[in-house]
Coordinates of C-alpha atoms in Angstrom, one line a residue:
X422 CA -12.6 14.7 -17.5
X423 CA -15.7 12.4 -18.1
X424 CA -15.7 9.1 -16.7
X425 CA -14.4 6.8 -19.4
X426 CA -11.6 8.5 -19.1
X427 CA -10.9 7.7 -15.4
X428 CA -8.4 5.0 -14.5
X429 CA -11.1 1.8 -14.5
X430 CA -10.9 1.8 -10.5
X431 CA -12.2 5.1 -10.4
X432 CA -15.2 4.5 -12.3
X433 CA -18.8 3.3 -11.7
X434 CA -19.1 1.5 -14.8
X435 CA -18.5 -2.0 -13.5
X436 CA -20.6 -2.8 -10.2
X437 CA -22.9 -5.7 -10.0
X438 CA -26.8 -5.0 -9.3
X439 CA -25.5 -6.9 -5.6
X440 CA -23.6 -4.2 -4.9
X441 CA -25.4 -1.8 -7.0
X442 CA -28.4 -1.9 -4.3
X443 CA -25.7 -1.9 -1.5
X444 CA -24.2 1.4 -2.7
X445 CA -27.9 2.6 -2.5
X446 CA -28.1 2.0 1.3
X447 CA -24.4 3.6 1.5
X448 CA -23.1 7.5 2.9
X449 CA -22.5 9.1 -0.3
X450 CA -20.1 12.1 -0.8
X451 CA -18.2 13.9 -3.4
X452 CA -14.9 14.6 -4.7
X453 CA -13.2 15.9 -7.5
X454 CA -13.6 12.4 -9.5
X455 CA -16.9 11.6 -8.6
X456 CA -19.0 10.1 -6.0
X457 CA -17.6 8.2 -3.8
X458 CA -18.6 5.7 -0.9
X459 CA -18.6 4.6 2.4
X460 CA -18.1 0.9 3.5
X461 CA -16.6 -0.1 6.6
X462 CA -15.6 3.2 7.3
X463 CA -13.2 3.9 3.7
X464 CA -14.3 5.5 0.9
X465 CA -14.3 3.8 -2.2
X466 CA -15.4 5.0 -6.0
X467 CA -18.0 2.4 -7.1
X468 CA -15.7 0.3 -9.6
X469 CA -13.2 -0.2 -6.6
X470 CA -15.9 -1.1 -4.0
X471 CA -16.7 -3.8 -6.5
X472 CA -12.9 -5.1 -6.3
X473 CA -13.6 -4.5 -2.0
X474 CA -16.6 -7.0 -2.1
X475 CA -14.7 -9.1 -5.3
X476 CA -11.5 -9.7 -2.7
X477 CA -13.7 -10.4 0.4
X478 CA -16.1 -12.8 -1.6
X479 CA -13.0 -14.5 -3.3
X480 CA -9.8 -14.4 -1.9
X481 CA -8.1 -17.4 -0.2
X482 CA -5.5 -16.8 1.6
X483 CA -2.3 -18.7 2.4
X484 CA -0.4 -18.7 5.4
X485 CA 2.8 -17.8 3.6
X486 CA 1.2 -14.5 1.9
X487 CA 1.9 -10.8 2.5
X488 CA 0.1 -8.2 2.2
X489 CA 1.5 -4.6 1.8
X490 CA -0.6 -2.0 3.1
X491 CA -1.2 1.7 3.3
X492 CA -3.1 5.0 3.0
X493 CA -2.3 6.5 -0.3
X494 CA 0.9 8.6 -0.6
X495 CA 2.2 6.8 2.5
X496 CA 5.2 5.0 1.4
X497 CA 3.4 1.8 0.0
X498 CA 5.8 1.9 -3.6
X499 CA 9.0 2.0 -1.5
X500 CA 7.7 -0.5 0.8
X501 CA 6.9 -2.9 -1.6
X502 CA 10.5 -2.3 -3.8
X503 CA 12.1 -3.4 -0.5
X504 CA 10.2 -6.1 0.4
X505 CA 10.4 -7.6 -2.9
X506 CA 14.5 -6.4 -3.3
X507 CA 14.6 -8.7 0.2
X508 CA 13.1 -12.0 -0.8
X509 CA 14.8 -12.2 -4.3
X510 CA 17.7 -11.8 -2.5
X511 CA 17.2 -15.1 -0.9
X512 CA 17.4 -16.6 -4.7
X513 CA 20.5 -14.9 -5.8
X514 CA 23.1 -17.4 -6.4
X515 CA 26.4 -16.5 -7.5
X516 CA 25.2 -18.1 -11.3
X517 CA 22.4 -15.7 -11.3
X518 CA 23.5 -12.4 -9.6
X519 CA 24.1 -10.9 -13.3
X520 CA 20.5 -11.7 -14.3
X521 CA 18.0 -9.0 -14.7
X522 CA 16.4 -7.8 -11.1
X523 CA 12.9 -8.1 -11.1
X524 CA 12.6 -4.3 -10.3
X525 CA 14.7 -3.2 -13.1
X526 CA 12.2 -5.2 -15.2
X527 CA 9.0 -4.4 -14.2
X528 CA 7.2 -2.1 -11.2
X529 CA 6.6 -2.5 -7.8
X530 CA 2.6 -2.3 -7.8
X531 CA 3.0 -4.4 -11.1
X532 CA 5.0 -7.2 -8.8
X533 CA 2.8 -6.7 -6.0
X534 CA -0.8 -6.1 -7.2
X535 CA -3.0 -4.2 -5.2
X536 CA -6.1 -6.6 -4.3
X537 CA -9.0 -4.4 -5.1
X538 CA -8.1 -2.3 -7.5
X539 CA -5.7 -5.0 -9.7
X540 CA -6.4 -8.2 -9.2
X541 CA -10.1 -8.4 -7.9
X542 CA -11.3 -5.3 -10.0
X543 CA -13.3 -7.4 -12.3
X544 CA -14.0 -10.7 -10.9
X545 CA -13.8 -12.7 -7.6
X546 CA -12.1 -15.7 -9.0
X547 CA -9.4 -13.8 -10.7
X548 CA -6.2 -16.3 -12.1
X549 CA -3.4 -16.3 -9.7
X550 CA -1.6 -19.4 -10.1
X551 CA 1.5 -17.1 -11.7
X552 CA 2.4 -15.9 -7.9
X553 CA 4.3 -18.2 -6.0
X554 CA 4.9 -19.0 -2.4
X555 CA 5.4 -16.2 -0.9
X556 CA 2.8 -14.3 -2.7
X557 CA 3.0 -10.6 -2.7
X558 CA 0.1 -8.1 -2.7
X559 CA -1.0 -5.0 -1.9
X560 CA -3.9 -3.2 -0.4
X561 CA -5.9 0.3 1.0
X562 CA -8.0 -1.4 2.4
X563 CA -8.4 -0.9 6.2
X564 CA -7.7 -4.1 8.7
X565 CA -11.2 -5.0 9.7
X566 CA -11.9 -4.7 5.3
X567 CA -9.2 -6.9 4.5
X568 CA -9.2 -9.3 7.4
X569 CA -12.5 -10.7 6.5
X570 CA -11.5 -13.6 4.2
X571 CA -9.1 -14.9 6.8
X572 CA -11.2 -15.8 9.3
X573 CA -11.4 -19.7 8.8
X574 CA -7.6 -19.3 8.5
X575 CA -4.5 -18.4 9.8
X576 CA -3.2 -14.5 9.1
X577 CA -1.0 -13.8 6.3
X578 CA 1.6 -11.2 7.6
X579 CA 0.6 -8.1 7.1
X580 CA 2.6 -4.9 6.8
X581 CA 1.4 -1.3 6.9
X582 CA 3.5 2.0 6.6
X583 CA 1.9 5.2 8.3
X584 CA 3.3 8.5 6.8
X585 CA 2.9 11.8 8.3
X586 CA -0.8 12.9 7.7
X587 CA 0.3 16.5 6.4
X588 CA 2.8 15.0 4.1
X589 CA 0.0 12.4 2.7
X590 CA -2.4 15.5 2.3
X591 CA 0.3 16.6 -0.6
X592 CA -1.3 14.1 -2.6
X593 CA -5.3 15.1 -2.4
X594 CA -6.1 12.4 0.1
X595 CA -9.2 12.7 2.9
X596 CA -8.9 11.8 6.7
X597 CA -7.3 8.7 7.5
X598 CA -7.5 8.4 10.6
X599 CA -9.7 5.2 11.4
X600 CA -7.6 3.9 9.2
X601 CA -4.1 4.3 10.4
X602 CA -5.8 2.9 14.0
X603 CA -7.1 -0.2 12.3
X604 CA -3.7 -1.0 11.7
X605 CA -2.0 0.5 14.9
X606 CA -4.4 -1.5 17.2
X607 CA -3.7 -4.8 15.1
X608 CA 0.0 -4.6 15.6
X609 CA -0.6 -3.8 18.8
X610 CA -3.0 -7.4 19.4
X611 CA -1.0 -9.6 16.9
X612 CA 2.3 -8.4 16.1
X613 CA 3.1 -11.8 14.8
X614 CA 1.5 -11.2 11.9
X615 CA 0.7 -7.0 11.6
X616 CA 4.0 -5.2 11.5
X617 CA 3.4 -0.9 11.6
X618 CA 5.7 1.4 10.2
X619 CA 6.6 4.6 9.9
X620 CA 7.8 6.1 6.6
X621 CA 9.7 8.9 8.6
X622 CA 11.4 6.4 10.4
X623 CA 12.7 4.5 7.3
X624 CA 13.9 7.6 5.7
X625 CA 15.9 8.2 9.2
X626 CA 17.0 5.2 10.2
X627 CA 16.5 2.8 7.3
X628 CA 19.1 0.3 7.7
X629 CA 17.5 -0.1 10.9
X630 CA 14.3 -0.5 9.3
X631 CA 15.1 -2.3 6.7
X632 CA 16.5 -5.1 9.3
X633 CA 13.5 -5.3 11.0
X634 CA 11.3 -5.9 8.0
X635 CA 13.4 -8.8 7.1
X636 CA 13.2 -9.8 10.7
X637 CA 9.4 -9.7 10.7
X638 CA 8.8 -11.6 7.5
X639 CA 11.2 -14.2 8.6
X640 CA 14.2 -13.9 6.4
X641 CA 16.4 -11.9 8.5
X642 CA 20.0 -10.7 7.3
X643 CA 23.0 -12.7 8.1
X644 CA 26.2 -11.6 9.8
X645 CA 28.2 -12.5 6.3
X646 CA 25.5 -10.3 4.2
X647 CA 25.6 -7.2 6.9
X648 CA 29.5 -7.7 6.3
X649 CA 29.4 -7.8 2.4
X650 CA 27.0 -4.5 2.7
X651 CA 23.6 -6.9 1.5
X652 CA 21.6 -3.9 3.4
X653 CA 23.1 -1.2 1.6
X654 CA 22.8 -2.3 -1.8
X655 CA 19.1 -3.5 -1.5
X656 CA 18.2 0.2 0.2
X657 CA 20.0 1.6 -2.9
X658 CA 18.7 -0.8 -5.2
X659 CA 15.1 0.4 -3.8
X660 CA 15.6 4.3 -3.7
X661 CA 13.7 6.8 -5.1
X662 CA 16.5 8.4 -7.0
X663 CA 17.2 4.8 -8.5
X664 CA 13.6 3.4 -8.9
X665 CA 12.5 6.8 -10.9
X666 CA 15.8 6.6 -12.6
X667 CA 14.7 2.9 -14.4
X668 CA 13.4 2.8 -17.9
X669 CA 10.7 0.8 -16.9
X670 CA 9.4 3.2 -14.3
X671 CA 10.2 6.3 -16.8
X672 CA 8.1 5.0 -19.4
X673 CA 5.7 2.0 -18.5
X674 CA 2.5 1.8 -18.0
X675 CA 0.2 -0.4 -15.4
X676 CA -2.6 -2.6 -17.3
X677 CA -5.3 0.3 -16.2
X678 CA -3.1 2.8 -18.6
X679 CA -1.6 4.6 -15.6
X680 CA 1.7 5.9 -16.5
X681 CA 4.5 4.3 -13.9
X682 CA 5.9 7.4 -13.5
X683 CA 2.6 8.9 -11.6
X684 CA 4.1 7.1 -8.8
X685 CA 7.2 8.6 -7.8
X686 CA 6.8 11.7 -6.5
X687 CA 9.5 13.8 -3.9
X688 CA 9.2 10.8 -1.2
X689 CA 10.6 14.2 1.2
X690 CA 9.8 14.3 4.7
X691 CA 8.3 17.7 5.8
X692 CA 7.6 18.5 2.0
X693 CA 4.2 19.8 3.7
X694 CA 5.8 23.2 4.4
X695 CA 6.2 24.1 0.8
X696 CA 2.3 23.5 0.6
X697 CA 0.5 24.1 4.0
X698 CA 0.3 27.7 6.2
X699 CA 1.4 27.5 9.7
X700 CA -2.4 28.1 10.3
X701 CA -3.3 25.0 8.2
X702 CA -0.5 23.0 10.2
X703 CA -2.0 24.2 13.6
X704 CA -5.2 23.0 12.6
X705 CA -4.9 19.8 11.3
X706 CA -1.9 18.6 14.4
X707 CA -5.1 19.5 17.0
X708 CA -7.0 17.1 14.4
X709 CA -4.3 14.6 14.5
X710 CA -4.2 15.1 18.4
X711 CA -7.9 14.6 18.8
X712 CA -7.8 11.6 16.7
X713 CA -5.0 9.8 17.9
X714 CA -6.1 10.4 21.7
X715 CA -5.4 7.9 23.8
X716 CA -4.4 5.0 21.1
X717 CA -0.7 5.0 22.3

């Protein structure tokens, strides 16, 4: 596959000679795509570094954002189907419930953009009067990377789902450790406005979950919608089996070309064993435990 024919994100096709001499003074490593970069400890493929140094240059933030982030193959899809699934359920009057749900219309990552990849791929001023209050977004960005715009302001809320590394290796992904602990320390020193999840724990106990994500972006369930089964049919409304299951998701495509369908895959925890040895486990849970010592 040459180059044009990455997704535009994974390309270095579009970098400023700014960033061009900055990628100069960068670690540089390789991986089946291409080079690829590292800036405040993540890598990034030059395009998408651009959209990094687009978001941090340009983005204001309001206090009534939220931002939806992750390591790849963590969850983030899911995460963002429910968020979204919980504040159009706000709006749902009993003249409207028939209408069309956003997510049977459209995607997830196409109602919550991702920041450097979407939205500040190409420019630092990108349009975005269409979102309204509460706008929605989404990120890989580590804390520290994605914090740096906000500080003349106060925090957006930020949410971040942590999947099981050997379940996120499925999906061709590098170490994530610094950057699962950006977001673990965060939530540990303002948990106001960092909420950390884990993907395990919302397949396992996801009404649970589901309640205290509302809870945290402050539009918590009421004892009449618990009673009418609200939770329920918002965590079927977002499942995989339904969300991969919509003609939208089985046939769309993001602006960047990407098939919608690229994003669904088993969402199965312990779908590692099919893929890793137990040597391969072994070693990467003394990884994990060397990594994660002492962070709590």
């Amino acid at each position: 596959m040459n180059e044009k024919e990455l997704p535009e994100s994974l390309r270095g096709d579009n970098i400023s000679e700014e960033t061009k001499s900055l990628v100069s003074s960068l670690s540089c490593n390789k991986d089946f795509l291409g080079k690829i970069y590292n800036y405040q400890g993540c890598w990034y493929y030059p395009n998408t570094l651009q959209g990094v140094l687009n978001f941090q240059k340009g983005f204001k933030p309001q206090e009534t954002d939220i931002i939806i982030a992750s390591f790849p193959k963590s969850g983030n899809t899911w995460l963002k189907a429910l968020t979204i699934a919980l504040f159009v359920r706000l709006n749902n009057t009993s003249s409207s419930s028939d209408a069309l749900h956003p997510l049977q219309s459209d995607n997830p990552h196409g109602l919550a953009p991702f920041l450097e990849t979407i939205l500040y791929l190409n420019s630092s001023t990108p349009d975005v009067t269409k979102f309204q209050s509460p706008r929605l977004f989404s990120t890989h960005m580590p804390l520290h990377t994605l914090q740096e715009p906000f500080k003349d302001s106060s925090t957006c809320k930020i949410v971040y789902v942590y999947r099981n590394v050997k379940d996120v290796g499925v999906g061709y992904f590098g170490p994530i450790w610094e950057h699962v602990l950006s977001y673990w320390r965060g939530s540990l020193e303002d948990p106001k406005h960092v909420l950390f999840m884990r993907y395990e724990e919302m397949k396992s106990e996801s009404a649970a979950q589901v309640k205290r994500l509302a809870e945290f972006l402050g539009c918590p369930f009421t004892e009449e919608e618990e009673d009418q089964g609200c939770v329920d049919k918002i965590l079927e409304l977002c499942s995989l089996r339904n969300l991969s299951g919509l003609e939208i998701n089985k046939t769309g495509k993001a602006h960047n070309n990407m098939h919608y369908s690229v994003f669904f895959r088993k969402g199965e925890v312990g779908d590692f064993k099919n893929h890793l040895t137990p040597e391969m486990e072994n070693k990467i849970d003394m990884i994990v435990e060397e990594k994660y010592k002492g962070s709590g």
